[in-house]
PDB file of C-alpha atoms in Angstrom:
ATOM      1  CA  GLY A  22       4.352  -3.797  -5.913  1.00  0.00           C
ATOM      2  CA  MET A  23       7.622  -2.524  -4.660  1.00  0.00           C
ATOM      3  CA  MET A  24      10.269  -4.862  -3.306  1.00  0.00           C
ATOM      4  CA  CYS A  25      10.951  -4.180   0.363  1.00  0.00           C
ATOM      5  CA  LYS A  26      13.120  -5.723   3.031  1.00  0.00           C
ATOM      6  CA  ALA A  27      13.274  -5.727   6.823  1.00  0.00           C
ATOM      7  CA  ARG A  28      15.605  -6.892   9.569  1.00  0.00           C
ATOM      8  CA  LEU A  29      13.790  -8.145  12.372  1.00  0.00           C
ATOM      9  CA  ASP A  30      15.368  -8.573  15.699  1.00  0.00           C
ATOM     10  CA  LYS A  31      13.360 -11.686  16.588  1.00  0.00           C
ATOM     11  CA  LEU A  32      10.410 -13.515  15.108  1.00  0.00           C
ATOM     12  CA  LEU A  33       9.085 -15.996  17.725  1.00  0.00           C
ATOM     13  CA  PRO A  34       7.823 -19.259  15.898  1.00  0.00           C
ATOM     14  CA  GLU A  35       4.315 -20.631  15.710  1.00  0.00           C
ATOM     15  CA  PRO A  36       2.125 -20.714  17.675  1.00  0.00           C
ATOM     16  CA  PHE A  37       3.322 -17.443  19.323  1.00  0.00           C
ATOM     17  CA  ASP A  38       3.479 -15.254  16.246  1.00  0.00           C
ATOM     18  CA  ILE A  39       5.233 -12.274  17.883  1.00  0.00           C
ATOM     19  CA  ILE A  40       7.812  -9.968  16.459  1.00  0.00           C
ATOM     20  CA  LEU A  41      10.322  -8.568  18.973  1.00  0.00           C
ATOM     21  CA  ASP A  42      12.226  -5.263  18.591  1.00  0.00           C
ATOM     22  CA  LEU A  43      14.728  -4.270  21.131  1.00  0.00           C
ATOM     23  CA  LYS A  44      15.371  -0.509  21.757  1.00  0.00           C
ATOM     24  CA  ALA A  45      18.061   1.075  23.643  1.00  0.00           C
ATOM     25  CA  VAL A  46      16.412   4.293  25.276  1.00  0.00           C
ATOM     26  CA  ARG A  47      16.989   7.013  27.783  1.00  0.00           C
ATOM     27  CA  SER A  48      13.697   6.030  29.645  1.00  0.00           C
ATOM     28  CA  ALA A  49      11.746   2.704  29.174  1.00  0.00           C
ATOM     29  CA  SER A  50       8.738   3.914  30.934  1.00  0.00           C
ATOM     30  CA  PRO A  51       5.606   3.364  28.589  1.00  0.00           C
ATOM     31  CA  VAL A  52       4.749   7.045  28.371  1.00  0.00           C
ATOM     32  CA  ASP A  53       8.319   8.279  27.603  1.00  0.00           C
ATOM     33  CA  PHE A  54       8.706   5.346  25.105  1.00  0.00           C
ATOM     34  CA  ALA A  55       5.493   6.433  23.249  1.00  0.00           C
ATOM     35  CA  ARG A  56       6.952   9.861  22.835  1.00  0.00           C
ATOM     36  CA  SER A  57      10.203   8.382  21.397  1.00  0.00           C
ATOM     37  CA  ALA A  58       8.152   6.082  19.150  1.00  0.00           C
ATOM     38  CA  ALA A  59       6.349   9.110  17.759  1.00  0.00           C
ATOM     39  CA  ASP A  60       9.667  11.139  17.329  1.00  0.00           C
ATOM     40  CA  TYR A  61      11.505   8.209  15.695  1.00  0.00           C
ATOM     41  CA  GLY A  62       8.742   6.605  13.594  1.00  0.00           C
ATOM     42  CA  TYR A  63       8.824   3.217  15.404  1.00  0.00           C
ATOM     43  CA  ASP A  64       5.021   3.117  14.557  1.00  0.00           C
ATOM     44  CA  ILE A  65       6.026   2.880  11.128  1.00  0.00           C
ATOM     45  CA  GLN A  66       8.474  -0.038  11.750  1.00  0.00           C
ATOM     46  CA  ALA A  67       5.747  -1.947  13.589  1.00  0.00           C
ATOM     47  CA  GLY A  68       3.276  -1.545  10.637  1.00  0.00           C
ATOM     48  CA  PHE A  69       5.946  -2.256   8.020  1.00  0.00           C
ATOM     49  CA  TYR A  70       7.302  -5.371   9.855  1.00  0.00           C
ATOM     50  CA  THR A  71       3.968  -6.950  10.579  1.00  0.00           C
ATOM     51  CA  ASP A  72       2.932  -6.424   6.931  1.00  0.00           C
ATOM     52  CA  GLY A  73       6.285  -7.821   5.832  1.00  0.00           C
ATOM     53  CA  VAL A  74       5.957 -10.966   7.854  1.00  0.00           C
ATOM     54  CA  LYS A  75       2.449 -11.469   6.639  1.00  0.00           C
ATOM     55  CA  ALA A  76       3.595 -11.301   2.957  1.00  0.00           C
ATOM     56  CA  ALA A  77       6.509 -13.573   3.438  1.00  0.00           C
ATOM     57  CA  THR A  78       4.961 -16.160   5.643  1.00  0.00           C
ATOM     58  CA  GLY A  79       1.181 -15.636   5.783  1.00  0.00           C
ATOM     59  CA  ARG A  80       1.469 -15.250   9.646  1.00  0.00           C
ATOM     60  CA  ASP A  81      -0.468 -12.403  11.443  1.00  0.00           C
ATOM     61  CA  CYS A  82       1.908 -11.469  14.050  1.00  0.00           C
ATOM     62  CA  ARG A  83       1.748  -9.185  17.151  1.00  0.00           C
ATOM     63  CA  PHE A  84       4.638  -6.734  17.381  1.00  0.00           C
ATOM     64  CA  PHE A  85       6.302  -5.888  20.722  1.00  0.00           C
ATOM     65  CA  PHE A  86       8.969  -3.289  21.425  1.00  0.00           C
ATOM     66  CA  ILE A  87      11.289  -4.063  24.393  1.00  0.00           C
ATOM     67  CA  PRO A  88      12.839  -0.660  25.343  1.00  0.00           C
ATOM     68  CA  GLN A  89      15.843  -1.089  27.730  1.00  0.00           C
ATOM     69  CA  GLU A  90      17.278   1.932  29.385  1.00  0.00           C
ATOM     70  CA  LYS A  91      21.074   2.662  28.582  1.00  0.00           C
ATOM     71  CA  GLU A  92      21.984   3.624  32.078  1.00  0.00           C
ATOM     72  CA  ALA A  93      21.692   1.695  35.440  1.00  0.00           C
ATOM     73  CA  PRO A  94      19.636   0.046  36.670  1.00  0.00           C
ATOM     74  CA  TYR A  95      18.888  -0.630  33.083  1.00  0.00           C
ATOM     75  CA  LEU A  96      15.074  -0.952  33.402  1.00  0.00           C
ATOM     76  CA  SER A  97      13.027  -2.388  30.567  1.00  0.00           C
ATOM     77  CA  SER A  98       9.333  -2.581  29.613  1.00  0.00           C
ATOM     78  CA  VAL A  99       7.361  -4.505  27.023  1.00  0.00           C
ATOM     79  CA  VAL A 100       5.234  -2.378  24.733  1.00  0.00           C
ATOM     80  CA  ASP A 101       2.573  -3.823  22.420  1.00  0.00           C
ATOM     81  CA  ALA A 102       2.267  -1.845  19.207  1.00  0.00           C
ATOM     82  CA  THR A 103      -0.477  -4.180  18.080  1.00  0.00           C
ATOM     83  CA  ASP A 104      -2.692  -3.900  21.315  1.00  0.00           C
ATOM     84  CA  GLU A 105      -6.362  -3.535  20.030  1.00  0.00           C
ATOM     85  CA  ARG A 106      -7.346  -1.736  23.177  1.00  0.00           C
ATOM     86  CA  HIS A 107      -5.780   1.331  21.748  1.00  0.00           C
ATOM     87  CA  GLN A 108      -7.538   2.445  18.574  1.00  0.00           C
ATOM     88  CA  PRO A 109      -6.071   3.228  16.211  1.00  0.00           C
ATOM     89  CA  MET A 110      -3.307   0.863  17.007  1.00  0.00           C
ATOM     90  CA  ALA A 111       0.180   1.979  16.748  1.00  0.00           C
ATOM     91  CA  ALA A 112       1.018  -0.426  14.024  1.00  0.00           C
ATOM     92  CA  GLU A 113      -2.082   0.600  12.133  1.00  0.00           C
ATOM     93  CA  VAL A 114      -0.900   4.269  12.220  1.00  0.00           C
ATOM     94  CA  GLY A 115       2.529   3.236  11.047  1.00  0.00           C
ATOM     95  CA  ARG A 116       0.959   1.067   8.282  1.00  0.00           C
ATOM     96  CA  HIS A 117      -0.757   4.218   6.939  1.00  0.00           C
ATOM     97  CA  LYS A 118       2.484   6.278   7.138  1.00  0.00           C
ATOM     98  CA  TYR A 119       4.649   3.775   5.424  1.00  0.00           C
ATOM     99  CA  ARG A 120       2.098   3.128   2.550  1.00  0.00           C
ATOM    100  CA  GLN A 121       1.864   6.965   1.903  1.00  0.00           C
ATOM    101  CA  ALA A 122       5.750   7.078   1.835  1.00  0.00           C
ATOM    102  CA  LEU A 123       5.881   4.137  -0.623  1.00  0.00           C
ATOM    103  CA  GLU A 124       3.242   5.889  -2.854  1.00  0.00           C
ATOM    104  CA  ARG A 125       5.358   9.076  -2.831  1.00  0.00           C
ATOM    105  CA  LEU A 126       8.571   6.937  -3.699  1.00  0.00           C
ATOM    106  CA  ALA A 127       6.749   5.216  -6.574  1.00  0.00           C
ATOM    107  CA  ASP A 128       5.425   8.546  -7.949  1.00  0.00           C
ATOM    108  CA  ALA A 129       8.956  10.008  -7.803  1.00  0.00           C
ATOM    109  CA  LEU A 130      10.420   7.091  -9.455  1.00  0.00           C
ATOM    110  CA  ALA A 131       7.821   7.040 -12.284  1.00  0.00           C
ATOM    111  CA  SER A 132       8.120  10.898 -12.859  1.00  0.00           C
ATOM    112  CA  ASP A 133      11.737  11.274 -12.043  1.00  0.00           C
ATOM    113  CA  ARG A 134      10.572  14.329  -9.907  1.00  0.00           C
ATOM    114  CA  TRP A 135      11.908  14.202  -6.448  1.00  0.00           C
ATOM    115  CA  PRO A 136      10.435  16.365  -3.599  1.00  0.00           C
ATOM    116  CA  GLY A 137      12.897  18.576  -1.792  1.00  0.00           C
ATOM    117  CA  TYR A 138      13.736  22.312  -1.308  1.00  0.00           C
ATOM    118  CA  GLY A 139      14.478  23.261  -4.853  1.00  0.00           C
ATOM    119  CA  ASP A 140      17.464  22.994  -7.148  1.00  0.00           C
ATOM    120  CA  GLU A 141      18.987  26.575  -6.458  1.00  0.00           C
ATOM    121  CA  PRO A 142      21.202  27.595  -3.565  1.00  0.00           C
ATOM    122  CA  HIS A 143      19.452  29.374  -0.738  1.00  0.00           C
ATOM    123  CA  ALA A 144      20.647  32.376   1.113  1.00  0.00           C
ATOM    124  CA  LEU A 145      21.454  31.629   4.699  1.00  0.00           C
ATOM    125  CA  ALA A 146      19.019  33.985   6.524  1.00  0.00           C
ATOM    126  CA  LEU A 147      20.095  33.903  10.224  1.00  0.00           C
ATOM    127  CA  PRO A 148      17.262  34.158  12.838  1.00  0.00           C
ATOM    128  CA  VAL A 149      16.918  37.715  14.356  1.00  0.00           C
ATOM    129  CA  TRP A 150      18.304  36.358  17.662  1.00  0.00           C
ATOM    130  CA  ALA A 151      21.489  35.178  16.147  1.00  0.00           C
ATOM    131  CA  VAL A 152      22.476  38.556  14.642  1.00  0.00           C
ATOM    132  CA  PRO A 153      24.290  41.123  16.928  1.00  0.00           C
ATOM    133  CA  GLN A 154      22.157  44.182  17.383  1.00  0.00           C
ATOM    134  CA  GLU A 155      24.840  46.491  16.210  1.00  0.00           C
ATOM    135  CA  LEU A 156      24.595  44.762  12.739  1.00  0.00           C
ATOM    136  CA  THR A 157      20.764  45.169  12.419  1.00  0.00           C
ATOM    137  CA  THR A 158      20.716  48.927  11.772  1.00  0.00           C
TER     138      THR A 158
END
């Protein structure tokens, strides 16, 4: 029941029903891109965008990332976040994550209690390795 918005790079028209998302990356290899997707939450984007397009248009779309390297020779690849050979699909994992996040947001809005690290200042406790040994006595 929350209003959401998205900004798709490209939605191919019917009969293709494909969402394309371009990413500038250090490495476009599928293995390296999978790590980046996990680090940066690209799976969440895939789930969110496919659900958004379905809600707005009624179309079930596939979702492809096109990572392109930032340095010569500017290699690229095509990575399908909705490939059913991989279960669970990346988009399905992302869907689960974004729905949990929206539930937390709805709870915070309803209760006016926001998750965080507390309201009081915290002492800056430097890690042991950052303190000169002569100061640790």
